[in-house]
Short mmCIF file of C-alpha atoms in Angstrom, two decimals:
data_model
loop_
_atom_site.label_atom_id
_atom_site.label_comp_id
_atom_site.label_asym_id
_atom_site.label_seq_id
_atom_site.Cartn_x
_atom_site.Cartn_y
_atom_site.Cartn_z
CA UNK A 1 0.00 0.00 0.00
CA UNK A 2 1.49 3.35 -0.33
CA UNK A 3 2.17 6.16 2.09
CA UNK A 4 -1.71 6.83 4.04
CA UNK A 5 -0.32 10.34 4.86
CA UNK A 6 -0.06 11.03 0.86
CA UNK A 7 -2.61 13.45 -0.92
CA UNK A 8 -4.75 12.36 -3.46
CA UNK A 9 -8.00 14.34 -5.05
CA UNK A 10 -10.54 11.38 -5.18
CA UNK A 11 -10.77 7.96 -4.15
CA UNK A 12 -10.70 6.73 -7.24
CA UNK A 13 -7.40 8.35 -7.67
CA UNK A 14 -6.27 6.64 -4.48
CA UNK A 15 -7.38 3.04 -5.20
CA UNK A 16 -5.84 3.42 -8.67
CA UNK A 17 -2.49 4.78 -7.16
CA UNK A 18 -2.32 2.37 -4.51
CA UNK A 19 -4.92 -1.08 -5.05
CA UNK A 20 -4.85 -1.12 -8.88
CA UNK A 21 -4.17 -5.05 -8.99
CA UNK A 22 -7.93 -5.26 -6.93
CA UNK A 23 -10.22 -3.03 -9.33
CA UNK A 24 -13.02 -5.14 -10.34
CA UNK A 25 -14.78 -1.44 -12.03
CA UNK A 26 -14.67 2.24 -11.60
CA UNK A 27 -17.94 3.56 -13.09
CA UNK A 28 -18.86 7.26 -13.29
CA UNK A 29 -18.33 10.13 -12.23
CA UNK A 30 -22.12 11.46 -12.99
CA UNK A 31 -24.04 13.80 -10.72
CA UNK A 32 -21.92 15.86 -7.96
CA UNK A 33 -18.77 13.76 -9.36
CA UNK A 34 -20.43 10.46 -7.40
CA UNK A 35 -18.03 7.73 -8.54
CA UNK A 36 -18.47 3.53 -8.04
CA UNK A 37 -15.48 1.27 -7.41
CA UNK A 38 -15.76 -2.47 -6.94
CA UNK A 39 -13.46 -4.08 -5.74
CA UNK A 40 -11.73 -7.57 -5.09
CA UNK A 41 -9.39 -7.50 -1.99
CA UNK A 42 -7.04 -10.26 -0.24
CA UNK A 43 -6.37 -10.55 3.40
CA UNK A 44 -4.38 -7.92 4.75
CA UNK A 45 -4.06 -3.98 5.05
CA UNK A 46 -6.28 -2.06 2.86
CA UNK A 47 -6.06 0.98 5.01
CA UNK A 48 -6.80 4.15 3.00
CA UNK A 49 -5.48 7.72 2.79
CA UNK A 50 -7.30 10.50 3.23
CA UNK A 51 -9.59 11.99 0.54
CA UNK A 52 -11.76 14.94 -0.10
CA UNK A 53 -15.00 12.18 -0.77
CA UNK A 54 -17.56 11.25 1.73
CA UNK A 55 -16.88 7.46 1.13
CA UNK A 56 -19.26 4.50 1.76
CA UNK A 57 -18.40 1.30 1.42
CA UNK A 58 -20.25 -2.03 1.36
CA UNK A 59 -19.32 -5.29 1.67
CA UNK A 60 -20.55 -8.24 -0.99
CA UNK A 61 -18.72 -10.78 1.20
CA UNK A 62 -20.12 -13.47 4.24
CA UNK A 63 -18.38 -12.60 7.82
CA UNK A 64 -15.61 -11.02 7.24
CA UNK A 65 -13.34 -10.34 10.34
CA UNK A 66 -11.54 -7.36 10.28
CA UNK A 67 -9.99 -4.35 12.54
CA UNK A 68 -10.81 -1.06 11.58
CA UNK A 69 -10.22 2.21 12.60
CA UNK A 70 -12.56 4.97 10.59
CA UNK A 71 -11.22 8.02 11.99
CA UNK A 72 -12.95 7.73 15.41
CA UNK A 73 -11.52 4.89 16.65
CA UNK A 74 -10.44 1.35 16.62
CA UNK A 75 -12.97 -1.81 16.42
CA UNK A 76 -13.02 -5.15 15.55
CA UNK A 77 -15.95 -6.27 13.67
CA UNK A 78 -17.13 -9.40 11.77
CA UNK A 79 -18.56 -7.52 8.62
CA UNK A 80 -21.73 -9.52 7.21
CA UNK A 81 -22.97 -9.22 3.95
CA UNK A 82 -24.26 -6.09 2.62
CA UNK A 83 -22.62 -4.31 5.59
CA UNK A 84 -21.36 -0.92 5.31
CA UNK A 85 -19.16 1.94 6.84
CA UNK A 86 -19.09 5.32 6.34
CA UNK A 87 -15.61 7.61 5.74
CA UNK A 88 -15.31 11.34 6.53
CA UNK A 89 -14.17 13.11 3.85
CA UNK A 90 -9.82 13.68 4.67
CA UNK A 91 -9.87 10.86 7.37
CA UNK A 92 -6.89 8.54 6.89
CA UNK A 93 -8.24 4.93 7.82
CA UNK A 94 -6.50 1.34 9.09
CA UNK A 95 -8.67 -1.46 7.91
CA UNK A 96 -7.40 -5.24 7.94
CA UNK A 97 -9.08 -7.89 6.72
CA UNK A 98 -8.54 -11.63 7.82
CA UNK A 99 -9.67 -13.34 4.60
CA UNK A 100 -10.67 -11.98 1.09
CA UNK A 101 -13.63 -9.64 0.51
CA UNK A 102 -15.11 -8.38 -2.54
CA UNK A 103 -16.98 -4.39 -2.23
CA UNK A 104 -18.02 -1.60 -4.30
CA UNK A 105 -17.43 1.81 -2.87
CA UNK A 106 -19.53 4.91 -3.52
CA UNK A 107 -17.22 8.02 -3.76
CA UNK A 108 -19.47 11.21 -3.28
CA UNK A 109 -17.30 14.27 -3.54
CA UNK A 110 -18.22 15.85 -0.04
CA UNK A 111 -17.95 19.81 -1.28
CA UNK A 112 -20.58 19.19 -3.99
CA UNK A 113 -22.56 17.19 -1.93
CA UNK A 114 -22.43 20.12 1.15
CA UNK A 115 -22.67 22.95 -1.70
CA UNK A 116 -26.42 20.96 -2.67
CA UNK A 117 -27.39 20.59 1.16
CA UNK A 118 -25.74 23.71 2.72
CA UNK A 119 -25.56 23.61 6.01
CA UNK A 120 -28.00 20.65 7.00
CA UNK A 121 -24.61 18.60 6.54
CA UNK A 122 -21.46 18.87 9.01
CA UNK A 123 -19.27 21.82 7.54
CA UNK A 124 -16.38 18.78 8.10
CA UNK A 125 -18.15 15.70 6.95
CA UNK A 126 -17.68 14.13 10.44
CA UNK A 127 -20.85 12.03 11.35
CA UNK A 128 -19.67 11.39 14.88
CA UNK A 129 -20.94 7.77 15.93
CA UNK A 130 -21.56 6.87 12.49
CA UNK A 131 -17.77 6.07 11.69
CA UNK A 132 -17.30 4.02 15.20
CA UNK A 133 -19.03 0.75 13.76
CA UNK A 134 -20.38 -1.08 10.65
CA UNK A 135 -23.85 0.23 9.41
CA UNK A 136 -26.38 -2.45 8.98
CA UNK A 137 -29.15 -0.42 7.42
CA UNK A 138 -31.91 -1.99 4.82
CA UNK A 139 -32.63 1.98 3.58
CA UNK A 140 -29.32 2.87 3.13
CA UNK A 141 -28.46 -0.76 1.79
CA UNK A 142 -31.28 0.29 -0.53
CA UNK A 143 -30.08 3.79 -1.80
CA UNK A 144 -26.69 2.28 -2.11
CA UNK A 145 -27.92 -0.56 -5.13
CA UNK A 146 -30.30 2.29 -6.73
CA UNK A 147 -27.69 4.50 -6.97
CA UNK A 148 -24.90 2.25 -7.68
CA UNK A 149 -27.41 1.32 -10.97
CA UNK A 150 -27.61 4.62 -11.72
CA UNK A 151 -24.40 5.19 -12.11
CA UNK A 152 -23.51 1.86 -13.60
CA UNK A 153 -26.15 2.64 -16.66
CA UNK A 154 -24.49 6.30 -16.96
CA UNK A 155 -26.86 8.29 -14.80
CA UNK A 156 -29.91 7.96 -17.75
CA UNK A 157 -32.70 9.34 -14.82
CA UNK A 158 -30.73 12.50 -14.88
CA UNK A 159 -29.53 14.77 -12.41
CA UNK A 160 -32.35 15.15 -10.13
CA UNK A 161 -32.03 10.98 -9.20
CA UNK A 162 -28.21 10.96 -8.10
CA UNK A 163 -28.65 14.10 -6.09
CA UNK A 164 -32.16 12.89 -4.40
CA UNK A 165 -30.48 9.75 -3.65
CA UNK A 166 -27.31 11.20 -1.62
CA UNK A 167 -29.29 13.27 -0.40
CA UNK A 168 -31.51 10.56 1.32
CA UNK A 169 -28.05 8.73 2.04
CA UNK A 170 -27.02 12.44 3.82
CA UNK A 171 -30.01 12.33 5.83
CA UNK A 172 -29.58 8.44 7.20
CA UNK A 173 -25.92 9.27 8.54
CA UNK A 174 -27.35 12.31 10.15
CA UNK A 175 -29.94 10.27 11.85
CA UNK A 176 -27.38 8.10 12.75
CA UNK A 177 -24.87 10.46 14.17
CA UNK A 178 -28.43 11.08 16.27
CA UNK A 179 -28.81 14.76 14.94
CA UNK A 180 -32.03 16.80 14.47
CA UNK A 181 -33.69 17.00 10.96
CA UNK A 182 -34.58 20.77 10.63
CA UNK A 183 -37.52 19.64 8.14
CA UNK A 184 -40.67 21.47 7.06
CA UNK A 185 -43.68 20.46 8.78
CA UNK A 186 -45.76 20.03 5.82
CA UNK A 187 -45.20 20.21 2.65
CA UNK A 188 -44.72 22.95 -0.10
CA UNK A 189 -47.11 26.24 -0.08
CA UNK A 190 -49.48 26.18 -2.76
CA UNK A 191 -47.81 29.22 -4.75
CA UNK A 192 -44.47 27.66 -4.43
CA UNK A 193 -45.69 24.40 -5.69
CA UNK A 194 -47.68 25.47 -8.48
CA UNK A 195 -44.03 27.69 -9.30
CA UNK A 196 -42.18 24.23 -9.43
CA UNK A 197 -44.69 22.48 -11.20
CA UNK A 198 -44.69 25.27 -13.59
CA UNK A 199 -41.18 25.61 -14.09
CA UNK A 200 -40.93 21.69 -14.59
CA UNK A 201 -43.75 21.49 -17.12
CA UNK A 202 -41.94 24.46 -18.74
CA UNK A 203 -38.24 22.67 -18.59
CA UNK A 204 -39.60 19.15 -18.83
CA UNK A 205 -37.20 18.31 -21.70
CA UNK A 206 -33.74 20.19 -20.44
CA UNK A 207 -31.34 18.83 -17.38
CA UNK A 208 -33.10 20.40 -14.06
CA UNK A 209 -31.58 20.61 -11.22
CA UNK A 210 -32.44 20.18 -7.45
CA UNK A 211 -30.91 23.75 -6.59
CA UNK A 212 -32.84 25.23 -9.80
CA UNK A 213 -36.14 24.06 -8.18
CA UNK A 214 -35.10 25.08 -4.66
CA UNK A 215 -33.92 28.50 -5.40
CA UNK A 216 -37.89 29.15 -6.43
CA UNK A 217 -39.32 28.21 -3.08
CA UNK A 218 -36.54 30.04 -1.05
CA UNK A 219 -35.64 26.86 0.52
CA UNK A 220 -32.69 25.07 1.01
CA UNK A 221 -32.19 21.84 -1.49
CA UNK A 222 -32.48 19.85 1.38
CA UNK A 223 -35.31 20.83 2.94
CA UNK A 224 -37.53 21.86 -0.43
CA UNK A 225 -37.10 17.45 -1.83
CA UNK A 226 -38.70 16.51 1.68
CA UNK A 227 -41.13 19.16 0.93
CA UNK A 228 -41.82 18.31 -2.20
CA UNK A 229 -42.83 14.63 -1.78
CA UNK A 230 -44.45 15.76 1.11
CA UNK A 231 -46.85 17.71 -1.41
CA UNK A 232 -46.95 15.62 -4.24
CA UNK A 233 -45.83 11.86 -3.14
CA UNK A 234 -43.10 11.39 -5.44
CA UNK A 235 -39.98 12.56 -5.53
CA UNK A 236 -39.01 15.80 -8.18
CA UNK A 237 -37.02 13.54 -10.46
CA UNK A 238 -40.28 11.24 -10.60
CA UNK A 239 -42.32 14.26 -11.57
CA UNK A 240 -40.10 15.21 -14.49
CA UNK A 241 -39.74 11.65 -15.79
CA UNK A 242 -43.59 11.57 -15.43
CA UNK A 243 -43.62 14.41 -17.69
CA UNK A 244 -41.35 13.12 -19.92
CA UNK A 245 -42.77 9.75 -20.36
CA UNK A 246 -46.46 11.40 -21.01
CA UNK A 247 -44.93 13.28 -23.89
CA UNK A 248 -42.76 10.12 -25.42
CA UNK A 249 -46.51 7.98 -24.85
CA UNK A 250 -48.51 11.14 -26.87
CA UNK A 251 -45.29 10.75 -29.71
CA UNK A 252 -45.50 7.20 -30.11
CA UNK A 253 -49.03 6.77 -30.24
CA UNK A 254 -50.37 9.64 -32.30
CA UNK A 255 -46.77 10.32 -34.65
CA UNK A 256 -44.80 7.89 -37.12
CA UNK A 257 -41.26 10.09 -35.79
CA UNK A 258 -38.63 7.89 -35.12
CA UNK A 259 -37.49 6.65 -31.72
CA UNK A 260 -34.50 8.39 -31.81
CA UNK A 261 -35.78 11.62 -32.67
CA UNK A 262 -38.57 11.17 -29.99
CA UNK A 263 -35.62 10.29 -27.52
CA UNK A 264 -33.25 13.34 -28.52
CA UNK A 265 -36.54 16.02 -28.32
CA UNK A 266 -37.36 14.68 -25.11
CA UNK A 267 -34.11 15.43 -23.76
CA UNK A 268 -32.44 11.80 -23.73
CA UNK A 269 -29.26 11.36 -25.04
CA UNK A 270 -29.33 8.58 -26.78
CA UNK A 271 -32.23 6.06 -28.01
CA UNK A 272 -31.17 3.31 -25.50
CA UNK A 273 -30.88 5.54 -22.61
CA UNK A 274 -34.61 6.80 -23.39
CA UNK A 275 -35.37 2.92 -24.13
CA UNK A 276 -34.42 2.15 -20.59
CA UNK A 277 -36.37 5.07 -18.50
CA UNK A 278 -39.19 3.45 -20.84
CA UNK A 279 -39.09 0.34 -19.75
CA UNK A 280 -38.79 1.47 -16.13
CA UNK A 281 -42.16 3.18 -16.31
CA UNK A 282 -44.06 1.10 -18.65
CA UNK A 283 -42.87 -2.69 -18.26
CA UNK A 284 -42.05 -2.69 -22.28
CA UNK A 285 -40.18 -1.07 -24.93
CA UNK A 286 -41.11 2.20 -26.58
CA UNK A 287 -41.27 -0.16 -30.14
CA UNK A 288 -43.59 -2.52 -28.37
CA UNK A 289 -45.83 0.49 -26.92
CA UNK A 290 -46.20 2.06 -30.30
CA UNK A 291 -46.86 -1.32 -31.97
CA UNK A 292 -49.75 -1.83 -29.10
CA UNK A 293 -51.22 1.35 -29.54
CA UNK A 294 -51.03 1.31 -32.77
CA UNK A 295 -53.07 -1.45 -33.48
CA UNK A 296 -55.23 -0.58 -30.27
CA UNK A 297 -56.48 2.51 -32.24
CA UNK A 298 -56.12 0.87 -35.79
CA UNK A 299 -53.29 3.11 -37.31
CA UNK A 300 -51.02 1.39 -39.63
CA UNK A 301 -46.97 3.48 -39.81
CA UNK A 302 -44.86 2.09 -42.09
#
């Protein structure tokens, strides 16, 4: 391994510097620079040097013993499967494992993420009791495979998903470090509501961000997602893929344009990437909607 106390501007740049012979896969970066690493490790030190990412990682392997220290002291631990631990961002680490371990790691570049919360996150990153032991959480276990498909598939929800996700993942390790949610007690006023809505139906087809829709309610990014599926159930990615997908049903059904054309209007970048939010919503391919509807209202498109 190479020198802990040695500077490095990512993770990534850090496992590639000084674990190369273990990468398994380094997907991304996509939204706020978010990167996935897997990861195939022997027994023995992995300890890591300190980097400027909030870093979570999660282990694919059964009962793995191990000593770790994550910055707030030293524990041993027998980490189960799907068992995770949390890194503050510039906290050197000593981590050695007894017996081989596969894990993917979720780098989230902690300035970006802060600069979309504010200052609902730790200025420092530090989640107190979170680092002192392994996280067994199904939620954040949850967030962690949503997110690590997102960025596997090259981010195709857009924007809006990685940055709701980490922001949910944000909120778990502040529950955990046993802080106080400052949340809304309801959800969104009707004028600022009907603003976002608006400004969505408006932008439905261009890259929206989570700090574009804040910055018309006057709340922080953190506080105006919780207050937004508060109001409307779903969460403000959901609502712009909803709009989306109601424009690419109208196109296939009542036009003879081409899929790639609908998929490039609707602000997709490619055909497949459309294909697959498609499929998501509707259980079948755009080809087999338009063939369906198609012959549901007896049209006939060469």
């Amino acid at each position: 391994m190479l020198d802990v106390d040695f500077s490095y501007d990512s993770m990534e740049a850090f496992y590639r510097a000084a674990y190369s012979e273990t990468l398994v896969e380094v997907s991304g970066p996509v939204a706020l620079g978010a990167t996935l690493i897997a990861a195939r490790q022997g027994a023995g030190d992995y300890s890591d040097a300190p980097v400027p990412d909030l870093v979570i990682t999660r282990g694919l392997s059964r009962e793995i013993p191990a000593t770790l220290d994550l910055g707030a002291g030293r524990f041993r631990a027998h980490l189960p499967r799907n068992a995770m631990v949390a890194i503050a961002p510039d906290t050197p680490t000593t981590i050695h494992l007894d017996r081989e371990n596969e894990i993917e790691i979720l780098a989230i570049p902690y300035a970006s993420l802060r600069a979309l919360c504010g200052d609902d996150l730790p200025k420092d990153g530090d989640f107190g009791p979170v680092h002192r032991a392994m996280i067994e959480c199904p939620h954040l276990n949850s967030l962690f495979d949503r997110t690590a498909r997102e960025i596997r598939a090259g981010n195709p929800n857009g924007t809006m998903f990685v940055e709701g996700a980490l922001m949910q993942v944000a909120g778990l390790l502040l529950q955990g470090a046993q802080r106080r949610l400052r949340l809304p007690s309801g959800g969104l006023a009707p004028w600022q509501l009907s603003r976002v809505v608006d400004h969505l139906h408006a932008h439905a087809t261009e890259t929206v961000s989570l700090a574009d829709l804040a910055s018309i309610t006057g709340l922080s990014v953190f506080h105006f997602a919780r207050a937004f599926k508060a109001s409307t159930g779903i969460a403000p990615h959901q609502f712009q893929v909803s709009l989306r997908m109601e424009s690419a049903r109208r196109a296939l059904s009542l036009t003879c344009a081409p899929i790639t054309e609908i998929a490039l209007t609707l602000g997709y970048d490619s055909s497949q990437s459309f294909a697959r939010a498609f499929r998501s919503a509707h259980s079948m391919t755009p080809s087999q909607y338009r063939a369906a509807t198609h012959r549901t209202l007896g049209r006939s498109f060469s």
